[in-house]
PDB file of C-alpha atoms in Angstrom:
ATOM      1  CA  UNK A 338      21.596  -3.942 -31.933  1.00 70.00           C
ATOM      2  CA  UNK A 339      22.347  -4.303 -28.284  1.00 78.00           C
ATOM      3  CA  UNK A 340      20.853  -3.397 -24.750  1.00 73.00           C
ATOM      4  CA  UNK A 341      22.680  -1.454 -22.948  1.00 75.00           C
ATOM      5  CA  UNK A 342      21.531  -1.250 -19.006  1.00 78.00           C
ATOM      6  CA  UNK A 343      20.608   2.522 -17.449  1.00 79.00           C
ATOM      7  CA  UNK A 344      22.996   3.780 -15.035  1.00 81.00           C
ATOM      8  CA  UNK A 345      22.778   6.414 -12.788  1.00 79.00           C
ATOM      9  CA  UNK A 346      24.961   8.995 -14.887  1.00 81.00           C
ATOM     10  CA  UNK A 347      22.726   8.870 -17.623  1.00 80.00           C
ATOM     11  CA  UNK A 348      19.398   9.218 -16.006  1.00 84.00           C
ATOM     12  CA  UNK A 349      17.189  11.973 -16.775  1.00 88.00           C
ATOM     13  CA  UNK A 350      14.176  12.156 -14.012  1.00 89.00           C
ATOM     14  CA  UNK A 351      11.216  13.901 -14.402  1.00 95.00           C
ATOM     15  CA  UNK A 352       8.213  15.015 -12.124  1.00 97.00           C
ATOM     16  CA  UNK A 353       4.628  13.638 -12.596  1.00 97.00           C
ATOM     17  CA  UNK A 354       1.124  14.879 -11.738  1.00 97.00           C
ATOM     18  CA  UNK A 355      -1.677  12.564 -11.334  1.00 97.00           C
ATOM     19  CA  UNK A 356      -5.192  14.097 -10.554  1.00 96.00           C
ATOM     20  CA  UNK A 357      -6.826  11.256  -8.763  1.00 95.00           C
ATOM     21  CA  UNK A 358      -9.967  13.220  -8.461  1.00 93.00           C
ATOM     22  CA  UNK A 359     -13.008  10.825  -9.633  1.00 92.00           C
ATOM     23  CA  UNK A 360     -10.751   7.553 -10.493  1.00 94.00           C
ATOM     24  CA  UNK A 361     -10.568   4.172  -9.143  1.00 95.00           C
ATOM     25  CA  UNK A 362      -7.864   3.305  -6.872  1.00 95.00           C
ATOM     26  CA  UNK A 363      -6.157   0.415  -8.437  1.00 95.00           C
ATOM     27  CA  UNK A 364      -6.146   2.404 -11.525  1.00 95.00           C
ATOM     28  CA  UNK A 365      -4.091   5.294 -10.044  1.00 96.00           C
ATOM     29  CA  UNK A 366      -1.970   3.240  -8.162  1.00 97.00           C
ATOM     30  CA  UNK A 367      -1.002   0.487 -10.811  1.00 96.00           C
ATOM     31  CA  UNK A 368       0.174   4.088 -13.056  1.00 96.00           C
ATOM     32  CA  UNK A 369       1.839   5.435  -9.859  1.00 97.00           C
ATOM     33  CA  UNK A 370       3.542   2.216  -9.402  1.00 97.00           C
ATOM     34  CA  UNK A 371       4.619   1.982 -13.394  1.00 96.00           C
ATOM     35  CA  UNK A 372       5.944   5.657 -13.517  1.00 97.00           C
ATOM     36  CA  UNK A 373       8.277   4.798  -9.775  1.00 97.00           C
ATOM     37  CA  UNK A 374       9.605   2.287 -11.062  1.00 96.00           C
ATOM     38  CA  UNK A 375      10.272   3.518 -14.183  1.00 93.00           C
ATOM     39  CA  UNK A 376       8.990   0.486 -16.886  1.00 93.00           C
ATOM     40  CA  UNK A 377       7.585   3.443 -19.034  1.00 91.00           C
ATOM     41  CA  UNK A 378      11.066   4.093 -20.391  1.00 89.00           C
ATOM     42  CA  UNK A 379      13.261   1.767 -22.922  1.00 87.00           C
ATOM     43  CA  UNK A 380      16.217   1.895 -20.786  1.00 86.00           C
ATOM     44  CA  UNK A 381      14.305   0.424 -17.861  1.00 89.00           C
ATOM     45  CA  UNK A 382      16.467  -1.875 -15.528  1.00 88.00           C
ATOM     46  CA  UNK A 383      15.656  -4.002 -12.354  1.00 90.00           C
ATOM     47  CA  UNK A 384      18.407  -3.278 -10.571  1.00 89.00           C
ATOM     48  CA  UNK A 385      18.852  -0.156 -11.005  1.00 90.00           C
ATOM     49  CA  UNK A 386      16.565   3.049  -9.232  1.00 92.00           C
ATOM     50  CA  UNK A 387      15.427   4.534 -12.874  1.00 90.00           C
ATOM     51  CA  UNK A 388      11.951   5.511 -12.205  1.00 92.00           C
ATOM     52  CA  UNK A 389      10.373   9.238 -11.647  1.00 95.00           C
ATOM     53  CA  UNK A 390       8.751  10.885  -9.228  1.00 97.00           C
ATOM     54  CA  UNK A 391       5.135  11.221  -9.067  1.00 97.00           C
ATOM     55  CA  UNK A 392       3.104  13.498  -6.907  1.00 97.00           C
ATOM     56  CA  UNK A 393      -0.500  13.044  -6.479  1.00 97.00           C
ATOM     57  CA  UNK A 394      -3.151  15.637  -5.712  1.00 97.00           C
ATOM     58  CA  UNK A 395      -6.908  14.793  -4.634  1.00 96.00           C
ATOM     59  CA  UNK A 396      -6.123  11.361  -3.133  1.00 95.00           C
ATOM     60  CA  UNK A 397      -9.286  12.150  -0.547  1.00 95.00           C
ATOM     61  CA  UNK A 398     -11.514  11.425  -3.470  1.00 95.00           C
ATOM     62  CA  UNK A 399     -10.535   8.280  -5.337  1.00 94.00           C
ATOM     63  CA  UNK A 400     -12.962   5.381  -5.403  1.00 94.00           C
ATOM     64  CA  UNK A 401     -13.584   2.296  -4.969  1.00 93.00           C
ATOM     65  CA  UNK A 402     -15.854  -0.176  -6.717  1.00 90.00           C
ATOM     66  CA  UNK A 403     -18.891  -2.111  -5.708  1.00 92.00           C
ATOM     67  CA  UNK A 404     -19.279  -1.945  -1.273  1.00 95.00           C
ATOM     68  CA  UNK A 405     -15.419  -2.016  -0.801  1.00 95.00           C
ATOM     69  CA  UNK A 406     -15.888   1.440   1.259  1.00 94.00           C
ATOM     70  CA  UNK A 407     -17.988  -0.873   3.914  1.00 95.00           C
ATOM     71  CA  UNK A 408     -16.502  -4.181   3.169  1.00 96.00           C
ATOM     72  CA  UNK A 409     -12.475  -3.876   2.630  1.00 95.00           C
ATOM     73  CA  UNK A 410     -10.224  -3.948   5.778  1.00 96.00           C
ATOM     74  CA  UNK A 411      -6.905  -3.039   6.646  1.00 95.00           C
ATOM     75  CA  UNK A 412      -5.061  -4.988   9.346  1.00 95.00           C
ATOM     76  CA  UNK A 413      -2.111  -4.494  10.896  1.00 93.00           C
ATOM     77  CA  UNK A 414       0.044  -5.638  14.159  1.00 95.00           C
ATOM     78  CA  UNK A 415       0.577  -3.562  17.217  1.00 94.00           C
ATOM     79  CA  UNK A 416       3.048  -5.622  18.836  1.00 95.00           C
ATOM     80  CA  UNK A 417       0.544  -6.750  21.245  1.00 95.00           C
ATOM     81  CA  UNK A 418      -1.850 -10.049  20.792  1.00 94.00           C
ATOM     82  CA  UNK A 419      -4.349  -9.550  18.216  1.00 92.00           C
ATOM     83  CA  UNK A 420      -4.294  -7.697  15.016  1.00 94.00           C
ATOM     84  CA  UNK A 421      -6.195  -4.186  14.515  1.00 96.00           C
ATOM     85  CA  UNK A 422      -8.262  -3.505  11.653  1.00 96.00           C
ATOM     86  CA  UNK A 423     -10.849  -0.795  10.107  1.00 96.00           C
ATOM     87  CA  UNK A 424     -12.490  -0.640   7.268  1.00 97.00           C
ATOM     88  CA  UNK A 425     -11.871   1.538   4.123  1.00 96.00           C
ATOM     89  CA  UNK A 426     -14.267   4.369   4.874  1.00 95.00           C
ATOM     90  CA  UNK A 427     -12.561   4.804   8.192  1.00 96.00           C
ATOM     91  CA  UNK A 428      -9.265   5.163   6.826  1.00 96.00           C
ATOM     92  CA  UNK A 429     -10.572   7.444   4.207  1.00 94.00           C
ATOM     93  CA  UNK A 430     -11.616   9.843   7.159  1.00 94.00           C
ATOM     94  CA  UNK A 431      -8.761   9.412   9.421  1.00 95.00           C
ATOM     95  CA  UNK A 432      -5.704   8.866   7.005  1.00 95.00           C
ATOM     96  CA  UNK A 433      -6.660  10.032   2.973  1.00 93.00           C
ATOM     97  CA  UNK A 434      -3.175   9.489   2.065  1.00 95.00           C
ATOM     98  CA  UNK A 435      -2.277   6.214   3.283  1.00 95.00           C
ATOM     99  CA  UNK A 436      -4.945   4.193   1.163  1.00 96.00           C
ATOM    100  CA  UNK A 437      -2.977   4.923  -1.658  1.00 96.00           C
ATOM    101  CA  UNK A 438       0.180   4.686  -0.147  1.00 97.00           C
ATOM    102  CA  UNK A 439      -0.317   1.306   0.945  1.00 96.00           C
ATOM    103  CA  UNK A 440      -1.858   0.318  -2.580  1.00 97.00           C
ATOM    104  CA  UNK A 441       1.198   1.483  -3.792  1.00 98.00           C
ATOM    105  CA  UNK A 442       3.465  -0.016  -1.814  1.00 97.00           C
ATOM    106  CA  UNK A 443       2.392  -3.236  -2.563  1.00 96.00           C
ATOM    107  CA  UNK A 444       2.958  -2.640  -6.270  1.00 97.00           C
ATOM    108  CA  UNK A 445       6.519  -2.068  -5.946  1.00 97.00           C
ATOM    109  CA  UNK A 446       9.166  -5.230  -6.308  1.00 96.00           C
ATOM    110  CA  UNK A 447       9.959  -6.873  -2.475  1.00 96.00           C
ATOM    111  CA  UNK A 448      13.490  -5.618  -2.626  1.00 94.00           C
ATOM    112  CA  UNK A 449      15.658  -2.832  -1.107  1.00 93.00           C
ATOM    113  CA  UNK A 450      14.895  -0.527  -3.896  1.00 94.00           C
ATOM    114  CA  UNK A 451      10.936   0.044  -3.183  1.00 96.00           C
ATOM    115  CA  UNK A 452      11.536   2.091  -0.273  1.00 96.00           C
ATOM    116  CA  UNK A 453      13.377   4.399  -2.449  1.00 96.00           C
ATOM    117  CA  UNK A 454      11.139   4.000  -5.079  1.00 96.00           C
ATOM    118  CA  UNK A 455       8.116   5.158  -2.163  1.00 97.00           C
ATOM    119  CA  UNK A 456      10.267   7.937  -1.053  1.00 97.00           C
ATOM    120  CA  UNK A 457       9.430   9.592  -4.005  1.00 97.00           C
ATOM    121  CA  UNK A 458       5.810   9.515  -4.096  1.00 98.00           C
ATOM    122  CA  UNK A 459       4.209  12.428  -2.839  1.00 97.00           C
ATOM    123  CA  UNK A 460       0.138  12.226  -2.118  1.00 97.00           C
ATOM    124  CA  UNK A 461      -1.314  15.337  -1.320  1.00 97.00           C
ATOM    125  CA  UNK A 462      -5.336  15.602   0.205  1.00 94.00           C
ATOM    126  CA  UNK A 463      -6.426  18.601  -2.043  1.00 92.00           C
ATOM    127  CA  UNK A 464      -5.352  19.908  -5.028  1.00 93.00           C
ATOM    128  CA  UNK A 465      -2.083  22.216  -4.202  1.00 94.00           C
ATOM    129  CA  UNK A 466       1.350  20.643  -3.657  1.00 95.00           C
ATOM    130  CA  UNK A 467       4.862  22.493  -3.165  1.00 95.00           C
ATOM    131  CA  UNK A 468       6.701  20.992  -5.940  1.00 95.00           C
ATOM    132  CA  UNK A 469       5.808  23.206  -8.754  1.00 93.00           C
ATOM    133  CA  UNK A 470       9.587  24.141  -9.028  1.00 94.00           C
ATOM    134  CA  UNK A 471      10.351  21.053 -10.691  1.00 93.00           C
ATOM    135  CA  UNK A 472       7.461  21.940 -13.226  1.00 93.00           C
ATOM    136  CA  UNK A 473       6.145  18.447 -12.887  1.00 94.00           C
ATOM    137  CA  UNK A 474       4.383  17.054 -16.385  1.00 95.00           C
ATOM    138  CA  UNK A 475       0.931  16.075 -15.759  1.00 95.00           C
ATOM    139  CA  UNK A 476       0.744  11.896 -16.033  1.00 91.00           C
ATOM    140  CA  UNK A 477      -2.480  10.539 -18.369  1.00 85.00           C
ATOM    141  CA  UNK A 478      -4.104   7.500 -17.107  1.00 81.00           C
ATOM    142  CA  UNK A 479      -4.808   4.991 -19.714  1.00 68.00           C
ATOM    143  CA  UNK A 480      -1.586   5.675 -21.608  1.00 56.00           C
ATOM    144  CA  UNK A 481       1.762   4.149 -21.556  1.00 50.00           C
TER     145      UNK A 481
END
C-alpha cells in the first residue's frame, strides 16, 4: 500500500466552528492549530497548505487557569529601547481576539506556510460571524 502526498487539486476544504465559550485557552488553540494545519486528515502533508478553516465565536470568554489573568504577560518591541508589556486581563479588555491569535500563532510550524495557515482563522468577540455561507461544521473539542 503506498502514500501518496495531498496536492492542491485534490483538496477538499471545509469550514469549522469552535464555541470557545467556557474553555481553556490552550485547549482551543492546540484544536485550532490541528484543524489549520490540517493533521486531522490521512492525506496530511508538511509541505503542502492542506488544512481548513476555522472560525471561532466567543473568544472574549475563554479562560485561563490558576492567576494567569494577573500573572501572564505579553511583550513585545516598539522599535524604540525597551520592550512593552501588559498582562493578560488587560489584553482581554483591550484586544479579545488577539490572545488567541497569538496562542495560535505560535502553534503553527516556523515556515512560510503559517501565515497562510493564520489567514484563515477567523476569531470573532460574540457569538455571530459572516461566514454562514460556507455552512461551516461545528468542530468538537476532545476529539480527533
Amino acid at each position: 500500500m503506498q502514500t501518496h502526498p495531498a496536492n492542491l487539486k485534490t483538496l477538499e476544504r471545509q469550514w469549522h466552528v469552535i464555541d470557545a465559550d467556557g474553555l481553556v485557552l490552550g485547549r482551543v488553540a492546540t484544536k485550532a492549530a490541528r484543524l489549520l494545519m490540517g493533521k486531522h486528515r490521512p492525506t496530511y502533508t508538511p509541505s503542502v497548505l492542506c488544512g481548513d478553516a476555522v472560525v471561532v465565536v466567543n473568544c472574549e470568554k475563554v479562560h485561563f487557569s490558576g492567576k494567569k489573568w494577573q500573572q501572564k504577560e505579553y511583550t513585545w518591541f516598539t522599535g524604540y529601547t525597551g520592550l512593552r508589556s501588559e498582562t493578560a486581563e488587560r489584553r482581554l479588555s483591550r484586544h479579545p481576539d488577539r490572545i488567541l491569535r497569538d496562542a495560535v500563532r505560535r502553534m503553527l510550524p516556523k515556515n512560510k506556510l503559517a501565515f497562510k495557515m493564520l489567514q484563515r482563522l477567523k476569531i470573532y468577540a460574540g457569538t455571530d460571524h459572516p461566514h454562514q455561507a460556507q455552512t461551516p461544521a461545528k468542530a468538537e473539542l476532545g476529539t480527533k
